Structure formats: C-alpha cells, structure tokens
C-alpha cells in the first residue's frame, strides 16, 4: 500500500508483538494438539520432539500471555463496550453482506472485534491460571490431585476454545479485504477506514469526509 494518503492504524510495536505472539501461538497450539489427539502426536516434532515440546510448551505459553498483556494495555481503550455495539449485532446480517449502514458509525474496532478481543484475553488468562496448576515439576506439587484434574480440564477446554476463536479471527482477517494491511504494513487506505470504521476515521483525520 502507498503510504501517501494512507492512515496508520497499527503502530510498529503492536504489530511486532502481534506477530511474535502468533509464531509462539502456532508452536504451543500444535504441541497442545499433539497431546490431545494421539493421531496428531507427530506434531510435537515441530518443537523438537515429545520431551523438548513438553518443556517448551509452558514457557512459550507464558510468553504468549506477556505479549497479549502488552496488546491488552495498548488496545483496551478501543475495545470497551459502547451503546452502539448492540446495534452492530442487530445488523450483523447486513454487516456480513458488506452493506455498510452509516448509522452504525463504528469506532476503531467493531463489536465483533471487541468480542474477539475479550474472548482471547479471557481464555489466555484461564490458560495461564490452569497452566500453573498443572505445571510439573514447578507448581503442580503445591496443589491437590482433584485441583490438578480441574486444572487439566479447564486448560484443555480453554485451549480448544481459543484455537476455534483464532481460526474465526484469521478467516475474518482475510475475508474483510484490506484488514491484513492493518497488521502487516500497519497502514490502511482512507477508503477502507471510512467504510469500515467511520468514527475512527474522523477521529484520526479530524475530517468529516475524505478530501
Ligand atoms: C495468521 C494468523 C493471524 C492473522 C492473519 C491475524 C490478523 C489480524 C489483523 C489483520 C488484526 C487487525 C484488525 C484491525 O486492525 O482491524 C488483528 C488483530 C488482533 N489479533 Fe490477530 N491475526 C492472527 C493471529 C492471531 C492470534 C493467534 C491471536 C491471539 C491468540 C491474535 C490476536 C489478535 C488481537 C488480540 C488483535 C486485536 C483485536 C482488537 O483489538 O479488537 N491474532 N489480527
């Protein structure tokens, strides 16, 4: 995308953090799946085999949490619920058809993206807490067997839900043309900004409409 006339949507540090987190997420998710489904046990070779994967999985999980904590601090103010969000959900059919109702007047992130944001943040927190409960040899000995069992169940459940949410996130990122630019170059066209996030467009440009 030509930077002249484009608008910066995602600063470098946020993009860097997002992509480093995506790389870690890939390895952690693959090793997690390798333990969940025996037929996928070959996937742990991506992290150097069963023993190494078992050691690296929790450390990389903590890294993902730290990257997401940084994203949380940078993005939370744009993801707070607003009265207009319910209208976005009520008109989800039109939104999905690409029929942009100006009355929605979406800010930096739409209601669907906010759900994704809070879903990811909630599930990653649950993964961290349950992960600590079951982390041998460091923390698990501090807890009772029934607590560890609950931890294992919650960890597997949150892991699967997060993977499903991320699959939806990736699908929508490619489906809405121009979105990936927001996370790759960081810049979006004025037309994209005006169409998908008109209120944010006005806030960053201080304009009523494009020149
Ligand atoms: C190939 C994989 C991925 C792609 C292509 C992708 C793409 C994107 C894009 C384009 C955005 C910016 C949307 C916008 O500015 O309108 C974004 C935001 C975001 N992504 Fe990803 N993403 C991927 C994987 C992940 C993963 C694995 C996670 C977390 C586990 C994640 C978490 C987030 C979060 C938290 C945001 C901010 C959303 C918000 O503030 O509402 N992404 N992603």
PDB file of C-alpha atoms and ligand atoms in Angstrom:
ATOM      1  CA  UNK A   1       0.000   0.000   0.000  1.00  0.00           C
ATOM      2  CA  UNK A   2       1.277   3.505  -0.909  1.00  0.00           C
ATOM      3  CA  UNK A   3       1.857   5.343   2.381  1.00  0.00           C
ATOM      4  CA  UNK A   4       0.946   8.725   0.831  1.00  0.00           C
ATOM      5  CA  UNK A   5      -2.672   9.306   1.738  1.00  0.00           C
ATOM      6  CA  UNK A   6      -2.810   6.125   3.864  1.00  0.00           C
ATOM      7  CA  UNK A   7      -3.605   6.161   7.591  1.00  0.00           C
ATOM      8  CA  UNK A   8      -1.541   4.484  10.281  1.00  0.00           C
ATOM      9  CA  UNK A   9      -3.827   2.009  12.056  1.00  0.00           C
ATOM     10  CA  UNK A  10      -1.409  -0.219  13.969  1.00  0.00           C
ATOM     11  CA  UNK A  11       1.946   1.093  15.289  1.00  0.00           C
ATOM     12  CA  UNK A  12       5.145  -0.954  14.839  1.00  0.00           C
ATOM     13  CA  UNK A  13       5.425  -2.218  18.440  1.00  0.00           C
ATOM     14  CA  UNK A  14       1.836  -3.505  18.415  1.00  0.00           C
ATOM     15  CA  UNK A  15       2.379  -5.259  15.066  1.00  0.00           C
ATOM     16  CA  UNK A  16       5.681  -6.780  16.191  1.00  0.00           C
ATOM     17  CA  UNK A  17       4.064  -8.001  19.391  1.00  0.00           C
ATOM     18  CA  UNK A  18       1.083  -9.477  17.487  1.00  0.00           C
ATOM     19  CA  UNK A  19       3.281 -11.449  15.029  1.00  0.00           C
ATOM     20  CA  UNK A  20       5.777 -12.702  17.627  1.00  0.00           C
ATOM     21  CA  UNK A  21       2.788 -13.879  19.631  1.00  0.00           C
ATOM     22  CA  UNK A  22       1.323 -15.592  16.522  1.00  0.00           C
ATOM     23  CA  UNK A  23       4.584 -17.565  15.988  1.00  0.00           C
ATOM     24  CA  UNK A  24       4.608 -18.708  19.644  1.00  0.00           C
ATOM     25  CA  UNK A  25       0.881 -19.483  19.473  1.00  0.00           C
ATOM     26  CA  UNK A  26       1.431 -21.747  16.465  1.00  0.00           C
ATOM     27  CA  UNK A  27       4.040 -23.895  18.273  1.00  0.00           C
ATOM     28  CA  UNK A  28       2.136 -24.005  21.560  1.00  0.00           C
ATOM     29  CA  UNK A  29      -1.146 -24.896  19.829  1.00  0.00           C
ATOM     30  CA  UNK A  30       0.484 -27.635  17.735  1.00  0.00           C
ATOM     31  CA  UNK A  31       2.176 -29.255  20.753  1.00  0.00           C
ATOM     32  CA  UNK A  32      -1.086 -28.966  22.734  1.00  0.00           C
ATOM     33  CA  UNK A  33      -2.981 -30.740  19.940  1.00  0.00           C
ATOM     34  CA  UNK A  34      -0.299 -33.445  19.794  1.00  0.00           C
ATOM     35  CA  UNK A  35      -1.152 -34.407  23.401  1.00  0.00           C
ATOM     36  CA  UNK A  36      -4.887 -34.072  22.973  1.00  0.00           C
ATOM     37  CA  UNK A  37      -5.297 -36.344  19.940  1.00  0.00           C
ATOM     38  CA  UNK A  38      -2.928 -39.359  19.804  1.00  0.00           C
ATOM     39  CA  UNK A  39      -3.216 -39.422  15.996  1.00  0.00           C
ATOM     40  CA  UNK A  40      -1.609 -35.958  15.974  1.00  0.00           C
ATOM     41  CA  UNK A  41       1.326 -36.914  18.223  1.00  0.00           C
ATOM     42  CA  UNK A  42       3.715 -36.298  15.321  1.00  0.00           C
ATOM     43  CA  UNK A  43       3.000 -32.552  15.685  1.00  0.00           C
ATOM     44  CA  UNK A  44       5.240 -32.302  18.767  1.00  0.00           C
ATOM     45  CA  UNK A  45       8.259 -32.833  16.473  1.00  0.00           C
ATOM     46  CA  UNK A  46       7.705 -29.174  15.476  1.00  0.00           C
ATOM     47  CA  UNK A  47       9.039 -28.279  18.930  1.00  0.00           C
ATOM     48  CA  UNK A  48      11.916 -30.766  18.791  1.00  0.00           C
ATOM     49  CA  UNK A  49      10.170 -33.990  19.916  1.00  0.00           C
ATOM     50  CA  UNK A  50       7.999 -35.035  22.884  1.00  0.00           C
ATOM     51  CA  UNK A  51      10.444 -34.205  25.710  1.00  0.00           C
ATOM     52  CA  UNK A  52      11.507 -30.802  24.422  1.00  0.00           C
ATOM     53  CA  UNK A  53       7.925 -29.895  23.457  1.00  0.00           C
ATOM     54  CA  UNK A  54       6.802 -30.758  26.988  1.00  0.00           C
ATOM     55  CA  UNK A  55       9.449 -28.393  28.440  1.00  0.00           C
ATOM     56  CA  UNK A  56       8.985 -25.535  25.944  1.00  0.00           C
ATOM     57  CA  UNK A  57       5.145 -25.538  25.766  1.00  0.00           C
ATOM     58  CA  UNK A  58       4.541 -23.855  29.184  1.00  0.00           C
ATOM     59  CA  UNK A  59       7.387 -21.348  28.816  1.00  0.00           C
ATOM     60  CA  UNK A  60       6.152 -20.283  25.372  1.00  0.00           C
ATOM     61  CA  UNK A  61       2.639 -20.138  26.826  1.00  0.00           C
ATOM     62  CA  UNK A  62       3.835 -17.600  29.404  1.00  0.00           C
ATOM     63  CA  UNK A  63       5.467 -15.619  26.586  1.00  0.00           C
ATOM     64  CA  UNK A  64       2.134 -15.546  24.693  1.00  0.00           C
ATOM     65  CA  UNK A  65       0.465 -14.270  27.868  1.00  0.00           C
ATOM     66  CA  UNK A  66       3.055 -11.470  28.189  1.00  0.00           C
ATOM     67  CA  UNK A  67       2.659 -10.458  24.525  1.00  0.00           C
ATOM     68  CA  UNK A  68      -1.131 -10.417  24.940  1.00  0.00           C
ATOM     69  CA  UNK A  69      -0.808  -8.412  28.166  1.00  0.00           C
ATOM     70  CA  UNK A  70       1.075  -5.765  26.168  1.00  0.00           C
ATOM     71  CA  UNK A  71      -1.603  -5.816  23.433  1.00  0.00           C
ATOM     72  CA  UNK A  72      -4.217  -5.500  26.168  1.00  0.00           C
ATOM     73  CA  UNK A  73      -2.605  -2.338  27.535  1.00  0.00           C
ATOM     74  CA  UNK A  74      -2.293  -0.789  24.070  1.00  0.00           C
ATOM     75  CA  UNK A  75      -5.743  -1.729  22.733  1.00  0.00           C
ATOM     76  CA  UNK A  76      -8.157  -1.994  25.655  1.00  0.00           C
ATOM     77  CA  UNK A  77      -9.419   1.592  25.403  1.00  0.00           C
ATOM     78  CA  UNK A  78     -10.597   0.932  21.817  1.00  0.00           C
ATOM     79  CA  UNK A  79     -12.373  -2.291  22.839  1.00  0.00           C
ATOM     80  CA  UNK A  80     -14.582  -1.021  25.649  1.00  0.00           C
ATOM     81  CA  UNK A  81     -18.309  -1.728  25.175  1.00  0.00           C
ATOM     82  CA  UNK A  82     -20.394   1.157  23.808  1.00  0.00           C
ATOM     83  CA  UNK A  83     -24.164   1.605  23.365  1.00  0.00           C
ATOM     84  CA  UNK A  84     -23.799   1.329  19.541  1.00  0.00           C
ATOM     85  CA  UNK A  85     -22.398  -2.231  19.808  1.00  0.00           C
ATOM     86  CA  UNK A  86     -25.836  -3.817  20.252  1.00  0.00           C
ATOM     87  CA  UNK A  87     -26.974  -2.115  17.010  1.00  0.00           C
ATOM     88  CA  UNK A  88     -23.977  -3.689  15.231  1.00  0.00           C
ATOM     89  CA  UNK A  89     -25.074  -7.140  16.443  1.00  0.00           C
ATOM     90  CA  UNK A  90     -28.687  -6.442  15.449  1.00  0.00           C
ATOM     91  CA  UNK A  91     -27.487  -5.641  11.915  1.00  0.00           C
ATOM     92  CA  UNK A  92     -24.895  -8.411  11.691  1.00  0.00           C
ATOM     93  CA  UNK A  93     -26.621  -9.827   8.568  1.00  0.00           C
ATOM     94  CA  UNK A  94     -26.069  -6.598   6.607  1.00  0.00           C
ATOM     95  CA  UNK A  95     -22.556  -6.162   8.001  1.00  0.00           C
ATOM     96  CA  UNK A  96     -21.600  -9.641   6.755  1.00  0.00           C
ATOM     97  CA  UNK A  97     -23.021  -8.827   3.321  1.00  0.00           C
ATOM     98  CA  UNK A  98     -20.732  -5.783   3.237  1.00  0.00           C
ATOM     99  CA  UNK A  99     -23.726  -3.436   3.297  1.00  0.00           C
ATOM    100  CA  UNK A 100     -22.340  -0.646   5.487  1.00  0.00           C
ATOM    101  CA  UNK A 101     -25.012   1.261   7.330  1.00  0.00           C
ATOM    102  CA  UNK A 102     -23.586   4.711   8.122  1.00  0.00           C
ATOM    103  CA  UNK A 103     -25.741   4.916  11.231  1.00  0.00           C
ATOM    104  CA  UNK A 104     -23.570   2.241  12.874  1.00  0.00           C
ATOM    105  CA  UNK A 105     -20.735   4.793  12.934  1.00  0.00           C
ATOM    106  CA  UNK A 106     -18.166   2.190  14.037  1.00  0.00           C
ATOM    107  CA  UNK A 107     -15.126   3.302  16.023  1.00  0.00           C
ATOM    108  CA  UNK A 108     -11.621   1.801  15.799  1.00  0.00           C
ATOM    109  CA  UNK A 109     -12.904  -1.744  16.403  1.00  0.00           C
ATOM    110  CA  UNK A 110     -16.390  -3.058  15.702  1.00  0.00           C
ATOM    111  CA  UNK A 111     -18.491  -5.036  18.191  1.00  0.00           C
ATOM    112  CA  UNK A 112     -17.386  -8.376  16.680  1.00  0.00           C
ATOM    113  CA  UNK A 113     -13.711  -7.459  17.075  1.00  0.00           C
ATOM    114  CA  UNK A 114     -14.405  -6.448  20.675  1.00  0.00           C
ATOM    115  CA  UNK A 115     -15.905  -9.877  21.378  1.00  0.00           C
ATOM    116  CA  UNK A 116     -12.800 -11.452  19.879  1.00  0.00           C
ATOM    117  CA  UNK A 117     -10.555  -9.193  21.976  1.00  0.00           C
ATOM    118  CA  UNK A 118     -12.263 -10.030  25.288  1.00  0.00           C
ATOM    119  CA  UNK A 119     -12.608 -13.709  24.325  1.00  0.00           C
ATOM    120  CA  UNK A 120      -8.875 -14.001  23.629  1.00  0.00           C
ATOM    121  CA  UNK A 121      -7.938 -12.090  26.786  1.00  0.00           C
ATOM    122  CA  UNK A 122     -10.297 -14.152  28.990  1.00  0.00           C
ATOM    123  CA  UNK A 123      -9.200 -17.513  27.550  1.00  0.00           C
ATOM    124  CA  UNK A 124      -5.489 -16.700  27.746  1.00  0.00           C
ATOM    125  CA  UNK A 125      -5.922 -15.741  31.432  1.00  0.00           C
ATOM    126  CA  UNK A 126      -7.713 -19.037  32.077  1.00  0.00           C
ATOM    127  CA  UNK A 127      -4.932 -20.892  30.233  1.00  0.00           C
ATOM    128  CA  UNK A 128      -2.290 -19.195  32.375  1.00  0.00           C
ATOM    129  CA  UNK A 129      -4.029 -19.932  35.692  1.00  0.00           C
ATOM    130  CA  UNK A 130      -4.901 -23.546  34.821  1.00  0.00           C
ATOM    131  CA  UNK A 131      -1.439 -23.983  33.254  1.00  0.00           C
ATOM    132  CA  UNK A 132       0.258 -23.015  36.524  1.00  0.00           C
ATOM    133  CA  UNK A 133      -1.903 -25.543  38.411  1.00  0.00           C
ATOM    134  CA  UNK A 134      -0.730 -28.410  36.180  1.00  0.00           C
ATOM    135  CA  UNK A 135       2.886 -27.253  35.566  1.00  0.00           C
ATOM    136  CA  UNK A 136       5.185 -30.071  36.695  1.00  0.00           C
ATOM    137  CA  UNK A 137       7.737 -30.072  38.242  1.00  0.00           C
ATOM    138  CA  UNK A 138       7.465 -26.458  39.422  1.00  0.00           C
ATOM    139  CA  UNK A 139       3.938 -25.690  40.647  1.00  0.00           C
ATOM    140  CA  UNK A 140       1.728 -28.791  40.367  1.00  0.00           C
ATOM    141  CA  UNK A 141       3.159 -30.401  43.586  1.00  0.00           C
ATOM    142  CA  UNK A 142       1.707 -27.434  45.517  1.00  0.00           C
ATOM    143  CA  UNK A 143      -1.860 -28.483  44.619  1.00  0.00           C
ATOM    144  CA  UNK A 144      -4.096 -31.461  45.411  1.00  0.00           C
ATOM    145  CA  UNK A 145      -4.861 -34.134  42.777  1.00  0.00           C
ATOM    146  CA  UNK A 146      -8.552 -33.041  42.388  1.00  0.00           C
ATOM    147  CA  UNK A 147      -7.396 -29.421  41.851  1.00  0.00           C
ATOM    148  CA  UNK A 148      -4.911 -30.580  39.208  1.00  0.00           C
ATOM    149  CA  UNK A 149      -7.669 -32.575  37.487  1.00  0.00           C
ATOM    150  CA  UNK A 150      -9.896 -29.485  37.331  1.00  0.00           C
ATOM    151  CA  UNK A 151      -6.881 -27.530  36.049  1.00  0.00           C
ATOM    152  CA  UNK A 152      -6.284 -30.105  33.291  1.00  0.00           C
ATOM    153  CA  UNK A 153      -9.915 -29.999  32.207  1.00  0.00           C
ATOM    154  CA  UNK A 154     -10.060 -26.182  32.138  1.00  0.00           C
ATOM    155  CA  UNK A 155      -6.709 -25.969  30.334  1.00  0.00           C
ATOM    156  CA  UNK A 156      -7.831 -28.337  27.555  1.00  0.00           C
ATOM    157  CA  UNK A 157     -11.235 -26.617  27.254  1.00  0.00           C
ATOM    158  CA  UNK A 158      -9.758 -23.096  27.106  1.00  0.00           C
ATOM    159  CA  UNK A 159      -7.093 -24.273  24.620  1.00  0.00           C
ATOM    160  CA  UNK A 160      -9.669 -25.719  22.210  1.00  0.00           C
ATOM    161  CA  UNK A 161     -11.951 -22.661  22.518  1.00  0.00           C
ATOM    162  CA  UNK A 162      -9.029 -20.305  21.897  1.00  0.00           C
ATOM    163  CA  UNK A 163      -7.979 -22.251  18.786  1.00  0.00           C
ATOM    164  CA  UNK A 164     -11.552 -22.080  17.424  1.00  0.00           C
ATOM    165  CA  UNK A 165     -11.694 -18.339  18.147  1.00  0.00           C
ATOM    166  CA  UNK A 166      -8.347 -17.796  16.428  1.00  0.00           C
ATOM    167  CA  UNK A 167      -9.486 -19.777  13.356  1.00  0.00           C
ATOM    168  CA  UNK A 168     -12.512 -17.433  13.151  1.00  0.00           C
ATOM    169  CA  UNK A 169     -10.228 -14.426  13.633  1.00  0.00           C
ATOM    170  CA  UNK A 170      -7.896 -15.489  10.803  1.00  0.00           C
ATOM    171  CA  UNK A 171     -10.839 -16.226   8.477  1.00  0.00           C
ATOM    172  CA  UNK A 172     -12.378 -12.771   9.090  1.00  0.00           C
ATOM    173  CA  UNK A 173      -8.983 -11.018   8.821  1.00  0.00           C
ATOM    174  CA  UNK A 174      -8.597 -12.343   5.255  1.00  0.00           C
ATOM    175  CA  UNK A 175     -12.296 -12.062   4.411  1.00  0.00           C
ATOM    176  CA  UNK A 176     -12.503  -8.308   5.068  1.00  0.00           C
ATOM    177  CA  UNK A 177     -10.298  -7.079   2.229  1.00  0.00           C
ATOM    178  CA  UNK A 178      -7.616  -4.671   3.438  1.00  0.00           C
ATOM    179  CA  UNK A 179      -7.640  -5.824   7.079  1.00  0.00           C
ATOM    180  CA  UNK A 180      -4.360  -7.731   6.873  1.00  0.00           C
ATOM    181  CA  UNK A 181      -2.639  -4.481   5.781  1.00  0.00           C
ATOM    182  CA  UNK A 182      -3.628  -3.071   9.171  1.00  0.00           C
ATOM    183  CA  UNK A 183      -1.424  -5.705  10.830  1.00  0.00           C
ATOM    184  CA  UNK A 184       1.309  -6.079   8.168  1.00  0.00           C
ATOM    185  CA  UNK A 185       2.327  -2.612   6.922  1.00  0.00           C
ATOM    186  CA  UNK A 186       0.218  -1.052   9.670  1.00  0.00           C
ATOM    187  CA  UNK A 187      -1.384   1.348   7.146  1.00  0.00           C
ATOM    188  CA  UNK A 188      -4.896   1.291   5.700  1.00  0.00           C
ATOM    189  CA  UNK A 189      -6.405   3.297   2.857  1.00  0.00           C
ATOM    190  CA  UNK A 190      -8.675   6.226   3.623  1.00  0.00           C
ATOM    191  CA  UNK A 191     -11.474   4.463   1.762  1.00  0.00           C
ATOM    192  CA  UNK A 192     -11.096   1.353   3.954  1.00  0.00           C
ATOM    193  CA  UNK A 193     -11.072   3.427   7.124  1.00  0.00           C
ATOM    194  CA  UNK A 194     -14.106   5.488   6.041  1.00  0.00           C
ATOM    195  CA  UNK A 195     -16.068   2.384   5.012  1.00  0.00           C
ATOM    196  CA  UNK A 196     -15.345   0.089   7.953  1.00  0.00           C
ATOM    197  CA  UNK A 197     -14.541   2.435  10.836  1.00  0.00           C
ATOM    198  CA  UNK A 198     -16.018   5.873  10.012  1.00  0.00           C
ATOM    199  CA  UNK A 199     -15.903   7.299  13.558  1.00  0.00           C
ATOM    200  CA  UNK A 200     -12.250   6.288  13.965  1.00  0.00           C
ATOM    201  CA  UNK A 201     -11.544   7.793  10.513  1.00  0.00           C
ATOM    202  CA  UNK A 202     -12.982  11.138  11.630  1.00  0.00           C
ATOM    203  CA  UNK A 203     -11.070  10.976  14.911  1.00  0.00           C
ATOM    204  CA  UNK A 204      -7.664  10.426  13.272  1.00  0.00           C
ATOM    205  CA  UNK A 205      -8.132  12.796  10.341  1.00  0.00           C
ATOM    206  CA  UNK A 206     -10.250  15.421  12.055  1.00  0.00           C
ATOM    207  CA  UNK A 207     -12.325  15.451   8.856  1.00  0.00           C
ATOM    208  CA  UNK A 208     -15.988  14.953   8.134  1.00  0.00           C
ATOM    209  CA  UNK A 209     -15.198  13.117   4.900  1.00  0.00           C
ATOM    210  CA  UNK A 210     -12.304  12.330   2.510  1.00  0.00           C
ATOM    211  CA  UNK A 211     -10.824  15.260   0.551  1.00  0.00           C
TER     212      UNK A 211
HETATM  213  C1  LIG B   1      -2.260 -15.908  10.730  1.00  0.00           C
HETATM  214  C2  LIG B   1      -2.793 -15.528  11.882  1.00  0.00           C
HETATM  215  C3  LIG B   1      -3.373 -14.161  12.171  1.00  0.00           C
HETATM  216  C4  LIG B   1      -3.735 -13.148  11.323  1.00  0.00           C
HETATM  217  C5  LIG B   1      -3.666 -13.098   9.793  1.00  0.00           C
HETATM  218  C6  LIG B   1      -4.215 -12.047  12.146  1.00  0.00           C
HETATM  219  C7  LIG B   1      -4.658 -10.827  11.677  1.00  0.00           C
HETATM  220  C8  LIG B   1      -5.028  -9.756  12.450  1.00  0.00           C
HETATM  221  C9  LIG B   1      -5.408  -8.461  11.954  1.00  0.00           C
HETATM  222  C10 LIG B   1      -5.468  -8.090  10.473  1.00  0.00           C
HETATM  223  C11 LIG B   1      -5.715  -7.666  13.004  1.00  0.00           C
HETATM  224  C12 LIG B   1      -6.094  -6.179  12.975  1.00  0.00           C
HETATM  225  C13 LIG B   1      -7.550  -5.947  12.654  1.00  0.00           C
HETATM  226  C14 LIG B   1      -7.849  -4.459  12.518  1.00  0.00           C
HETATM  227  O1  LIG B   1      -6.992  -3.609  12.768  1.00  0.00           O
HETATM  228  O2  LIG B   1      -8.988  -4.148  12.146  1.00  0.00           O
HETATM  229  C15 LIG B   1      -5.528  -8.462  14.204  1.00  0.00           C
HETATM  230  C16 LIG B   1      -5.759  -8.032  15.481  1.00  0.00           C
HETATM  231  C17 LIG B   1      -5.642  -8.818  16.596  1.00  0.00           C
HETATM  232  N1  LIG B   1      -5.220 -10.128  16.645  1.00  0.00           N
HETATM  233 FE1  LIG B   1      -4.671 -11.275  15.061  1.00  0.00          FE
HETATM  234  N2  LIG B   1      -4.167 -12.434  13.457  1.00  0.00           N
HETATM  235  C18 LIG B   1      -3.660 -13.715  13.520  1.00  0.00           C
HETATM  236  C19 LIG B   1      -3.465 -14.484  14.651  1.00  0.00           C
HETATM  237  C20 LIG B   1      -3.777 -14.079  15.936  1.00  0.00           C
HETATM  238  C21 LIG B   1      -3.638 -14.895  17.119  1.00  0.00           C
HETATM  239  C22 LIG B   1      -3.097 -16.337  17.125  1.00  0.00           C
HETATM  240  C23 LIG B   1      -4.070 -14.147  18.171  1.00  0.00           C
HETATM  241  C24 LIG B   1      -4.175 -14.498  19.641  1.00  0.00           C
HETATM  242  C25 LIG B   1      -4.121 -15.689  20.167  1.00  0.00           C
HETATM  243  C26 LIG B   1      -4.460 -12.840  17.653  1.00  0.00           C
HETATM  244  C27 LIG B   1      -4.910 -11.794  18.425  1.00  0.00           C
HETATM  245  C28 LIG B   1      -5.251 -10.539  17.949  1.00  0.00           C
HETATM  246  C29 LIG B   1      -5.720  -9.462  18.785  1.00  0.00           C
HETATM  247  C30 LIG B   1      -5.910  -9.506  20.311  1.00  0.00           C
HETATM  248  C31 LIG B   1      -5.976  -8.377  17.948  1.00  0.00           C
HETATM  249  C32 LIG B   1      -6.536  -7.003  18.340  1.00  0.00           C
HETATM  250  C33 LIG B   1      -8.040  -7.020  18.112  1.00  0.00           C
HETATM  251  C34 LIG B   1      -8.759  -5.887  18.818  1.00  0.00           C
HETATM  252  O3  LIG B   1      -8.127  -5.037  19.440  1.00  0.00           O
HETATM  253  O4  LIG B   1     -10.028  -5.851  18.766  1.00  0.00           O
HETATM  254  N3  LIG B   1      -4.265 -12.838  16.294  1.00  0.00           N
HETATM  255  N4  LIG B   1      -5.112  -9.724  13.832  1.00  0.00           N
END
